[in-house]
Structure formats: structure tokens, C-alpha cells
């Protein structure tokens, strides 16, 4: 289990499909650029992508994205601008795990 402090409220969990991506920085010196890339991706999706480092290892980052469907996710990332951003991201960080699920925020009840 990973514990994450997100950079924003995870509105992604309000969507029908949730993408969960685990990244590991290839070099800690890439942290600033990786966070800039993830922030740009979040802005491109109107904050439907949120991210943060894990509490256990600051070089591991969890990204949570909200999508209308799995197909909508793949269609979006195939477009030229997001595709170029993602390609640069994977030069700087390793994609350790990616999955889609229907998740809901924990309300503590």
C-alpha cells in the first residue's frame, strides 16, 4: 500500500473510470521537471489528474486521473500535445504500474 499526499483534491475519483499510475524518478534531480510535466498534464485535463509523491519514498509518484471511459483516456493521450508530454515524462521517470478501475473517495464512514 502506498500513502500519497495529493497536490489537489482528487476530483478524478468522481469520474466513472479512474487511472492509477505509479512512477519512479530515474534520477532525483528530475523531480522539478517531472512535477512541471504532471502539473501541465493536470492543467490540460482541467484538474482531472492529480498527483503526489508517496510518503514511503519521495521518488515514487502516484498519479490519479478521472476519465469518462478507458477509451477516452487512450484517445486523449494519443493526441499530439499530451503524447509529446508523456513521452518526455517517461524519459525522466519509469512507468512502474498503470491500471484503470472505478474508485470512490473515502469518506471516513
mmCIF file of N, CA and C in Angstrom:
data_model
loop_
_atom_site.group_PDB
_atom_site.id
_atom_site.type_symbol
_atom_site.label_atom_id
_atom_site.label_comp_id
_atom_site.label_asym_id
_atom_site.label_seq_id
_atom_site.Cartn_x
_atom_site.Cartn_y
_atom_site.Cartn_z
ATOM 1 N N UNK A 1 0.842 -1.178 0.000
ATOM 2 C CA UNK A 1 0.000 0.000 0.000
ATOM 3 C C UNK A 1 0.881 1.234 0.000
ATOM 4 N N UNK A 2 0.473 2.228 -0.771
ATOM 5 C CA UNK A 2 1.171 3.498 -0.805
ATOM 6 C C UNK A 2 0.287 4.566 -0.176
ATOM 7 N N UNK A 3 0.903 5.516 0.448
ATOM 8 C CA UNK A 3 0.203 6.663 1.017
ATOM 9 C C UNK A 3 0.657 7.886 0.246
ATOM 10 N N UNK A 4 -0.302 8.670 -0.220
ATOM 11 C CA UNK A 4 0.016 9.794 -1.091
ATOM 12 C C UNK A 4 -0.602 11.067 -0.545
ATOM 13 N N UNK A 5 0.146 12.135 -0.656
ATOM 14 C CA UNK A 5 -0.380 13.460 -0.358
ATOM 15 C C UNK A 5 -0.571 14.133 -1.704
ATOM 16 N N UNK A 6 -1.822 14.290 -2.139
ATOM 17 C CA UNK A 6 -2.104 14.849 -3.453
ATOM 18 C C UNK A 6 -1.915 16.350 -3.472
ATOM 19 N N UNK A 7 -1.602 16.856 -4.680
ATOM 20 C CA UNK A 7 -1.418 18.286 -4.860
ATOM 21 C C UNK A 7 -2.740 19.032 -4.920
ATOM 22 N N UNK A 8 -3.845 18.330 -4.950
ATOM 23 C CA UNK A 8 -5.162 18.954 -5.078
ATOM 24 C C UNK A 8 -6.199 17.930 -4.625
ATOM 25 N N UNK A 9 -7.425 18.366 -4.440
ATOM 26 C CA UNK A 9 -8.500 17.442 -4.096
ATOM 27 C C UNK A 9 -8.732 16.494 -5.263
ATOM 28 N N UNK A 10 -8.760 15.192 -5.024
ATOM 29 C CA UNK A 10 -8.857 14.229 -6.124
ATOM 30 C C UNK A 10 -10.252 14.161 -6.767
ATOM 31 N N UNK A 11 -10.597 15.170 -7.555
ATOM 32 C CA UNK A 11 -11.877 15.153 -8.273
ATOM 33 C C UNK A 11 -11.907 14.031 -9.294
ATOM 34 N N UNK A 12 -10.746 13.470 -9.591
ATOM 35 C CA UNK A 12 -10.670 12.340 -10.515
ATOM 36 C C UNK A 12 -11.513 11.167 -10.030
ATOM 37 N N UNK A 13 -11.664 11.048 -8.731
ATOM 38 C CA UNK A 13 -12.425 9.924 -8.178
ATOM 39 C C UNK A 13 -13.926 10.076 -8.391
ATOM 40 N N UNK A 14 -14.358 11.211 -8.887
ATOM 41 C CA UNK A 14 -15.775 11.424 -9.160
ATOM 42 C C UNK A 14 -16.149 11.004 -10.575
ATOM 43 N N UNK A 15 -15.181 10.523 -11.351
ATOM 44 C CA UNK A 15 -15.417 10.109 -12.732
ATOM 45 C C UNK A 15 -15.715 8.612 -12.784
ATOM 46 N N UNK A 16 -16.332 8.144 -13.872
ATOM 47 C CA UNK A 16 -16.668 6.719 -13.972
ATOM 48 C C UNK A 16 -15.453 5.790 -13.955
ATOM 49 N N UNK A 17 -14.330 6.228 -14.529
ATOM 50 C CA UNK A 17 -13.122 5.402 -14.590
ATOM 51 C C UNK A 17 -11.960 6.182 -13.993
ATOM 52 N N UNK A 18 -11.182 5.514 -13.166
ATOM 53 C CA UNK A 18 -10.027 6.133 -12.546
ATOM 54 C C UNK A 18 -8.754 5.437 -13.034
ATOM 55 N N UNK A 19 -7.828 6.242 -13.525
ATOM 56 C CA UNK A 19 -6.492 5.760 -13.901
ATOM 57 C C UNK A 19 -5.588 5.922 -12.686
ATOM 58 N N UNK A 20 -4.813 4.901 -12.390
ATOM 59 C CA UNK A 20 -3.812 4.993 -11.332
ATOM 60 C C UNK A 20 -2.470 4.631 -11.959
ATOM 61 N N UNK A 21 -1.523 5.544 -11.850
ATOM 62 C CA UNK A 21 -0.206 5.371 -12.448
ATOM 63 C C UNK A 21 0.848 5.540 -11.365
ATOM 64 N N UNK A 22 1.743 4.567 -11.263
ATOM 65 C CA UNK A 22 2.866 4.644 -10.339
ATOM 66 C C UNK A 22 4.129 4.916 -11.147
ATOM 67 N N UNK A 23 4.805 6.003 -10.826
ATOM 68 C CA UNK A 23 6.047 6.403 -11.484
ATOM 69 C C UNK A 23 7.184 6.410 -10.467
ATOM 70 N N UNK A 24 8.392 6.133 -10.943
ATOM 71 C CA UNK A 24 9.582 6.285 -10.118
ATOM 72 C C UNK A 24 10.567 7.159 -10.880
ATOM 73 N N UNK A 25 11.057 8.192 -10.222
ATOM 74 C CA UNK A 25 12.050 9.058 -10.845
ATOM 75 C C UNK A 25 13.291 8.243 -11.184
ATOM 76 N N UNK A 26 13.823 8.416 -12.401
ATOM 77 C CA UNK A 26 15.058 7.739 -12.776
ATOM 78 C C UNK A 26 16.248 8.367 -12.062
ATOM 79 N N UNK A 27 16.124 9.648 -11.754
ATOM 80 C CA UNK A 27 17.157 10.381 -11.032
ATOM 81 C C UNK A 27 16.440 11.460 -10.212
ATOM 82 N N UNK A 28 16.727 11.552 -8.919
ATOM 83 C CA UNK A 28 16.052 12.559 -8.097
ATOM 84 C C UNK A 28 16.204 13.991 -8.618
ATOM 85 N N UNK A 29 17.235 14.254 -9.395
ATOM 86 C CA UNK A 29 17.416 15.605 -9.938
ATOM 87 C C UNK A 29 16.349 15.956 -10.973
ATOM 88 N N UNK A 30 15.569 14.974 -11.416
ATOM 89 C CA UNK A 30 14.493 15.199 -12.390
ATOM 90 C C UNK A 30 13.175 15.626 -11.738
ATOM 91 N N UNK A 31 13.141 15.652 -10.411
ATOM 92 C CA UNK A 31 11.889 15.909 -9.685
ATOM 93 C C UNK A 31 11.165 17.175 -10.158
ATOM 94 N N UNK A 32 11.866 18.280 -10.267
ATOM 95 C CA UNK A 32 11.224 19.537 -10.650
ATOM 96 C C UNK A 32 10.594 19.429 -12.026
ATOM 97 N N UNK A 33 11.328 18.896 -12.996
ATOM 98 C CA UNK A 33 10.774 18.775 -14.342
ATOM 99 C C UNK A 33 9.603 17.805 -14.390
ATOM 100 N N UNK A 34 9.698 16.695 -13.670
ATOM 101 C CA UNK A 34 8.586 15.732 -13.643
ATOM 102 C C UNK A 34 7.344 16.388 -13.042
ATOM 103 N N UNK A 35 7.498 17.137 -11.963
ATOM 104 C CA UNK A 35 6.342 17.800 -11.355
ATOM 105 C C UNK A 35 5.777 18.879 -12.276
ATOM 106 N N UNK A 36 6.632 19.550 -13.037
ATOM 107 C CA UNK A 36 6.144 20.521 -14.021
ATOM 108 C C UNK A 36 5.335 19.821 -15.108
ATOM 109 N N UNK A 37 5.821 18.686 -15.582
ATOM 110 C CA UNK A 37 5.110 17.911 -16.605
ATOM 111 C C UNK A 37 3.754 17.449 -16.072
ATOM 112 N N UNK A 38 3.753 16.903 -14.868
ATOM 113 C CA UNK A 38 2.494 16.420 -14.287
ATOM 114 C C UNK A 38 1.522 17.568 -14.052
ATOM 115 N N UNK A 39 2.029 18.724 -13.648
ATOM 116 C CA UNK A 39 1.160 19.894 -13.478
ATOM 117 C C UNK A 39 0.561 20.326 -14.812
ATOM 118 N N UNK A 40 1.364 20.290 -15.872
ATOM 119 C CA UNK A 40 0.867 20.634 -17.202
ATOM 120 C C UNK A 40 -0.218 19.642 -17.632
ATOM 121 N N UNK A 41 0.014 18.347 -17.378
ATOM 122 C CA UNK A 41 -0.989 17.340 -17.720
ATOM 123 C C UNK A 41 -2.274 17.574 -16.923
ATOM 124 N N UNK A 42 -2.138 17.935 -15.664
ATOM 125 C CA UNK A 42 -3.300 18.215 -14.842
ATOM 126 C C UNK A 42 -4.078 19.406 -15.407
ATOM 127 N N UNK A 43 -3.348 20.444 -15.807
ATOM 128 C CA UNK A 43 -3.999 21.619 -16.401
ATOM 129 C C UNK A 43 -4.689 21.274 -17.718
ATOM 130 N N UNK A 44 -4.047 20.442 -18.550
ATOM 131 C CA UNK A 44 -4.635 20.049 -19.838
ATOM 132 C C UNK A 44 -5.951 19.287 -19.665
ATOM 133 N N UNK A 45 -6.085 18.606 -18.531
ATOM 134 C CA UNK A 45 -7.293 17.815 -18.276
ATOM 135 C C UNK A 45 -8.251 18.503 -17.307
ATOM 136 N N UNK A 46 -8.074 19.805 -17.124
ATOM 137 C CA UNK A 46 -8.933 20.589 -16.219
ATOM 138 C C UNK A 46 -8.950 20.002 -14.808
ATOM 139 N N UNK A 47 -7.749 19.621 -14.349
ATOM 140 C CA UNK A 47 -7.518 19.113 -12.991
ATOM 141 C C UNK A 47 -8.129 17.734 -12.745
ATOM 142 N N UNK A 48 -8.383 16.988 -13.815
ATOM 143 C CA UNK A 48 -8.870 15.617 -13.644
ATOM 144 C C UNK A 48 -7.725 14.659 -13.336
ATOM 145 N N UNK A 49 -6.490 15.147 -13.398
ATOM 146 C CA UNK A 49 -5.318 14.372 -12.995
ATOM 147 C C UNK A 49 -4.730 15.037 -11.764
ATOM 148 N N UNK A 50 -4.555 14.268 -10.723
ATOM 149 C CA UNK A 50 -3.899 14.762 -9.517
ATOM 150 C C UNK A 50 -2.737 13.827 -9.218
ATOM 151 N N UNK A 51 -1.755 14.321 -8.506
ATOM 152 C CA UNK A 51 -0.567 13.511 -8.268
ATOM 153 C C UNK A 51 0.125 13.956 -7.000
ATOM 154 N N UNK A 52 1.012 13.108 -6.538
ATOM 155 C CA UNK A 52 1.824 13.446 -5.385
ATOM 156 C C UNK A 52 2.813 12.345 -5.105
ATOM 157 N N UNK A 53 3.880 12.670 -4.376
ATOM 158 C CA UNK A 53 4.858 11.646 -4.010
ATOM 159 C C UNK A 53 4.286 10.742 -2.920
ATOM 160 N N UNK A 54 4.795 9.513 -2.876
ATOM 161 C CA UNK A 54 4.363 8.633 -1.793
ATOM 162 C C UNK A 54 5.066 9.050 -0.507
ATOM 163 N N UNK A 55 4.428 8.808 0.585
ATOM 164 C CA UNK A 55 5.006 9.112 1.887
ATOM 165 C C UNK A 55 6.215 8.195 2.132
ATOM 166 N N UNK A 56 6.118 6.963 1.625
ATOM 167 C CA UNK A 56 7.168 5.978 1.860
ATOM 168 C C UNK A 56 8.459 6.270 1.083
ATOM 169 N N UNK A 57 8.331 6.904 -0.102
ATOM 170 C CA UNK A 57 9.501 7.162 -0.939
ATOM 171 C C UNK A 57 9.200 8.378 -1.803
ATOM 172 N N UNK A 58 9.861 9.491 -1.557
ATOM 173 C CA UNK A 58 9.569 10.721 -2.297
ATOM 174 C C UNK A 58 9.931 10.630 -3.776
ATOM 175 N N UNK A 59 10.649 9.580 -4.184
ATOM 176 C CA UNK A 59 10.983 9.388 -5.591
ATOM 177 C C UNK A 59 9.939 8.562 -6.336
ATOM 178 N N UNK A 60 8.940 8.073 -5.613
ATOM 179 C CA UNK A 60 7.809 7.381 -6.220
ATOM 180 C C UNK A 60 6.621 8.335 -6.214
ATOM 181 N N UNK A 61 5.958 8.422 -7.360
ATOM 182 C CA UNK A 61 4.858 9.370 -7.531
ATOM 183 C C UNK A 61 3.629 8.599 -7.983
ATOM 184 N N UNK A 62 2.507 8.922 -7.386
ATOM 185 C CA UNK A 62 1.226 8.338 -7.799
ATOM 186 C C UNK A 62 0.433 9.418 -8.526
ATOM 187 N N UNK A 63 -0.080 9.066 -9.684
ATOM 188 C CA UNK A 63 -0.977 9.941 -10.444
ATOM 189 C C UNK A 63 -2.330 9.259 -10.487
ATOM 190 N N UNK A 64 -3.376 10.013 -10.205
ATOM 191 C CA UNK A 64 -4.750 9.514 -10.275
ATOM 192 C C UNK A 64 -5.487 10.404 -11.264
ATOM 193 N N UNK A 65 -6.074 9.774 -12.274
ATOM 194 C CA UNK A 65 -6.775 10.522 -13.317
ATOM 195 C C UNK A 65 -8.201 10.053 -13.481
ATOM 196 N N UNK A 66 -9.095 10.991 -13.676
ATOM 197 C CA UNK A 66 -10.505 10.664 -13.898
ATOM 198 C C UNK A 66 -10.844 10.734 -15.375
ATOM 199 N N UNK A 67 -11.547 9.724 -15.854
ATOM 200 C CA UNK A 67 -11.910 9.631 -17.269
ATOM 201 C C UNK A 67 -13.355 9.168 -17.417
ATOM 202 N N UNK A 68 -13.962 9.558 -18.519
ATOM 203 C CA UNK A 68 -15.316 9.084 -18.824
ATOM 204 C C UNK A 68 -15.305 7.588 -19.126
ATOM 205 N N UNK A 69 -14.188 7.120 -19.708
ATOM 206 C CA UNK A 69 -14.027 5.699 -20.029
ATOM 207 C C UNK A 69 -12.549 5.419 -20.254
ATOM 208 N N UNK A 70 -12.189 4.152 -20.295
ATOM 209 C CA UNK A 70 -10.803 3.778 -20.610
ATOM 210 C C UNK A 70 -10.464 4.258 -22.017
ATOM 211 N N UNK A 71 -11.417 4.113 -22.928
ATOM 212 C CA UNK A 71 -11.198 4.547 -24.312
ATOM 213 C C UNK A 71 -10.929 6.042 -24.392
ATOM 214 N N UNK A 72 -11.645 6.829 -23.582
ATOM 215 C CA UNK A 72 -11.432 8.280 -23.563
ATOM 216 C C UNK A 72 -10.012 8.609 -23.111
ATOM 217 N N UNK A 73 -9.497 7.856 -22.153
ATOM 218 C CA UNK A 73 -8.122 8.053 -21.704
ATOM 219 C C UNK A 73 -7.155 7.827 -22.862
ATOM 220 N N UNK A 74 -7.275 6.684 -23.540
ATOM 221 C CA UNK A 74 -6.334 6.360 -24.627
ATOM 222 C C UNK A 74 -6.469 7.328 -25.800
ATOM 223 N N UNK A 75 -7.680 7.778 -26.085
ATOM 224 C CA UNK A 75 -7.874 8.751 -27.171
ATOM 225 C C UNK A 75 -7.198 10.082 -26.828
ATOM 226 N N UNK A 76 -7.333 10.520 -25.593
ATOM 227 C CA UNK A 76 -6.752 11.793 -25.176
ATOM 228 C C UNK A 76 -5.230 11.759 -25.258
ATOM 229 N N UNK A 77 -4.620 10.704 -24.741
ATOM 230 C CA UNK A 77 -3.154 10.656 -24.701
ATOM 231 C C UNK A 77 -2.540 10.370 -26.069
ATOM 232 N N UNK A 78 -3.357 10.014 -27.052
ATOM 233 C CA UNK A 78 -2.856 9.802 -28.414
ATOM 234 C C UNK A 78 -2.735 11.115 -29.186
ATOM 235 N N UNK A 79 -3.360 12.184 -28.692
ATOM 236 C CA UNK A 79 -3.270 13.487 -29.350
ATOM 237 C C UNK A 79 -1.844 14.029 -29.237
ATOM 238 N N UNK A 80 -1.413 14.826 -30.217
ATOM 239 C CA UNK A 80 -0.011 15.254 -30.275
ATOM 240 C C UNK A 80 0.538 15.928 -29.016
ATOM 241 N N UNK A 81 -0.178 16.900 -28.444
ATOM 242 C CA UNK A 81 0.381 17.615 -27.288
ATOM 243 C C UNK A 81 0.536 16.709 -26.068
ATOM 244 N N UNK A 82 -0.525 15.996 -25.655
ATOM 245 C CA UNK A 82 -0.323 15.113 -24.499
ATOM 246 C C UNK A 82 0.687 13.997 -24.787
ATOM 247 N N UNK A 83 0.689 13.501 -26.005
ATOM 248 C CA UNK A 83 1.612 12.419 -26.352
ATOM 249 C C UNK A 83 3.061 12.869 -26.180
ATOM 250 N N UNK A 84 3.398 14.059 -26.646
ATOM 251 C CA UNK A 84 4.763 14.585 -26.515
ATOM 252 C C UNK A 84 5.141 14.771 -25.047
ATOM 253 N N UNK A 85 4.201 15.268 -24.253
ATOM 254 C CA UNK A 85 4.453 15.485 -22.824
ATOM 255 C C UNK A 85 4.699 14.145 -22.128
ATOM 256 N N UNK A 86 3.902 13.152 -22.457
ATOM 257 C CA UNK A 86 4.038 11.826 -21.838
ATOM 258 C C UNK A 86 5.349 11.166 -22.250
ATOM 259 N N UNK A 87 5.721 11.324 -23.511
ATOM 260 C CA UNK A 87 6.995 10.759 -23.955
ATOM 261 C C UNK A 87 8.159 11.355 -23.167
ATOM 262 N N UNK A 88 8.128 12.659 -22.936
ATOM 263 C CA UNK A 88 9.181 13.291 -22.138
ATOM 264 C C UNK A 88 9.139 12.788 -20.697
ATOM 265 N N UNK A 89 7.953 12.620 -20.149
ATOM 266 C CA UNK A 89 7.809 12.116 -18.789
ATOM 267 C C UNK A 89 8.507 10.774 -18.632
ATOM 268 N N UNK A 90 8.317 9.877 -19.616
ATOM 269 C CA UNK A 90 8.890 8.543 -19.494
ATOM 270 C C UNK A 90 10.388 8.492 -19.803
ATOM 271 N N UNK A 91 10.953 9.605 -20.249
ATOM 272 C CA UNK A 91 12.408 9.720 -20.329
ATOM 273 C C UNK A 91 12.962 9.963 -18.915
ATOM 274 N N UNK A 92 12.176 10.651 -18.094
ATOM 275 C CA UNK A 92 12.619 11.068 -16.760
ATOM 276 C C UNK A 92 12.165 10.137 -15.636
ATOM 277 N N UNK A 93 11.117 9.381 -15.872
ATOM 278 C CA UNK A 93 10.548 8.520 -14.828
ATOM 279 C C UNK A 93 10.121 7.188 -15.429
ATOM 280 N N UNK A 94 10.212 6.161 -14.634
ATOM 281 C CA UNK A 94 9.811 4.822 -15.050
ATOM 282 C C UNK A 94 8.332 4.610 -14.755
ATOM 283 N N UNK A 95 7.610 4.081 -15.733
ATOM 284 C CA UNK A 95 6.202 3.718 -15.519
ATOM 285 C C UNK A 95 6.208 2.335 -14.877
ATOM 286 N N UNK A 96 5.978 2.281 -13.575
ATOM 287 C CA UNK A 96 6.035 1.025 -12.841
ATOM 288 C C UNK A 96 4.730 0.244 -12.910
ATOM 289 N N UNK A 97 3.629 0.964 -12.936
ATOM 290 C CA UNK A 97 2.337 0.276 -12.922
ATOM 291 C C UNK A 97 1.266 1.251 -13.401
ATOM 292 N N UNK A 98 0.328 0.744 -14.194
ATOM 293 C CA UNK A 98 -0.804 1.537 -14.670
ATOM 294 C C UNK A 98 -2.025 0.646 -14.691
ATOM 295 N N UNK A 99 -3.121 1.119 -14.111
ATOM 296 C CA UNK A 99 -4.369 0.376 -14.213
ATOM 297 C C UNK A 99 -5.544 1.330 -14.182
ATOM 298 N N UNK A 100 -6.683 0.814 -14.572
ATOM 299 C CA UNK A 100 -7.946 1.557 -14.550
ATOM 300 C C UNK A 100 -8.921 0.812 -13.642
ATOM 301 N N UNK A 101 -9.710 1.569 -12.907
ATOM 302 C CA UNK A 101 -10.703 0.976 -12.009
ATOM 303 C C UNK A 101 -11.787 2.018 -11.740
ATOM 304 N N UNK A 102 -12.852 1.588 -11.148
ATOM 305 C CA UNK A 102 -13.896 2.502 -10.686
ATOM 306 C C UNK A 102 -13.661 2.701 -9.193
ATOM 307 N N UNK A 103 -13.086 3.838 -8.831
ATOM 308 C CA UNK A 103 -12.776 4.127 -7.435
ATOM 309 C C UNK A 103 -13.661 5.252 -6.917
ATOM 310 N N UNK A 104 -13.790 5.309 -5.616
ATOM 311 C CA UNK A 104 -14.582 6.356 -4.980
ATOM 312 C C UNK A 104 -13.767 6.928 -3.830
ATOM 313 N N UNK A 105 -13.949 8.226 -3.530
ATOM 314 C CA UNK A 105 -13.207 8.802 -2.399
ATOM 315 C C UNK A 105 -13.653 8.171 -1.067
ATOM 316 N N UNK A 106 -12.724 8.028 -0.158
ATOM 317 C CA UNK A 106 -13.014 7.525 1.175
ATOM 318 C C UNK A 106 -13.582 8.659 2.013
ATOM 319 N N UNK A 107 -14.746 8.438 2.593
ATOM 320 C CA UNK A 107 -15.399 9.497 3.369
ATOM 321 C C UNK A 107 -15.175 9.335 4.882
ATOM 322 N N UNK A 108 -14.530 8.262 5.275
ATOM 323 C CA UNK A 108 -14.250 8.063 6.691
ATOM 324 C C UNK A 108 -15.417 7.480 7.457
ATOM 325 N N UNK A 109 -16.437 7.007 6.762
ATOM 326 C CA UNK A 109 -17.618 6.439 7.455
ATOM 327 C C UNK A 109 -17.593 4.949 7.417
#
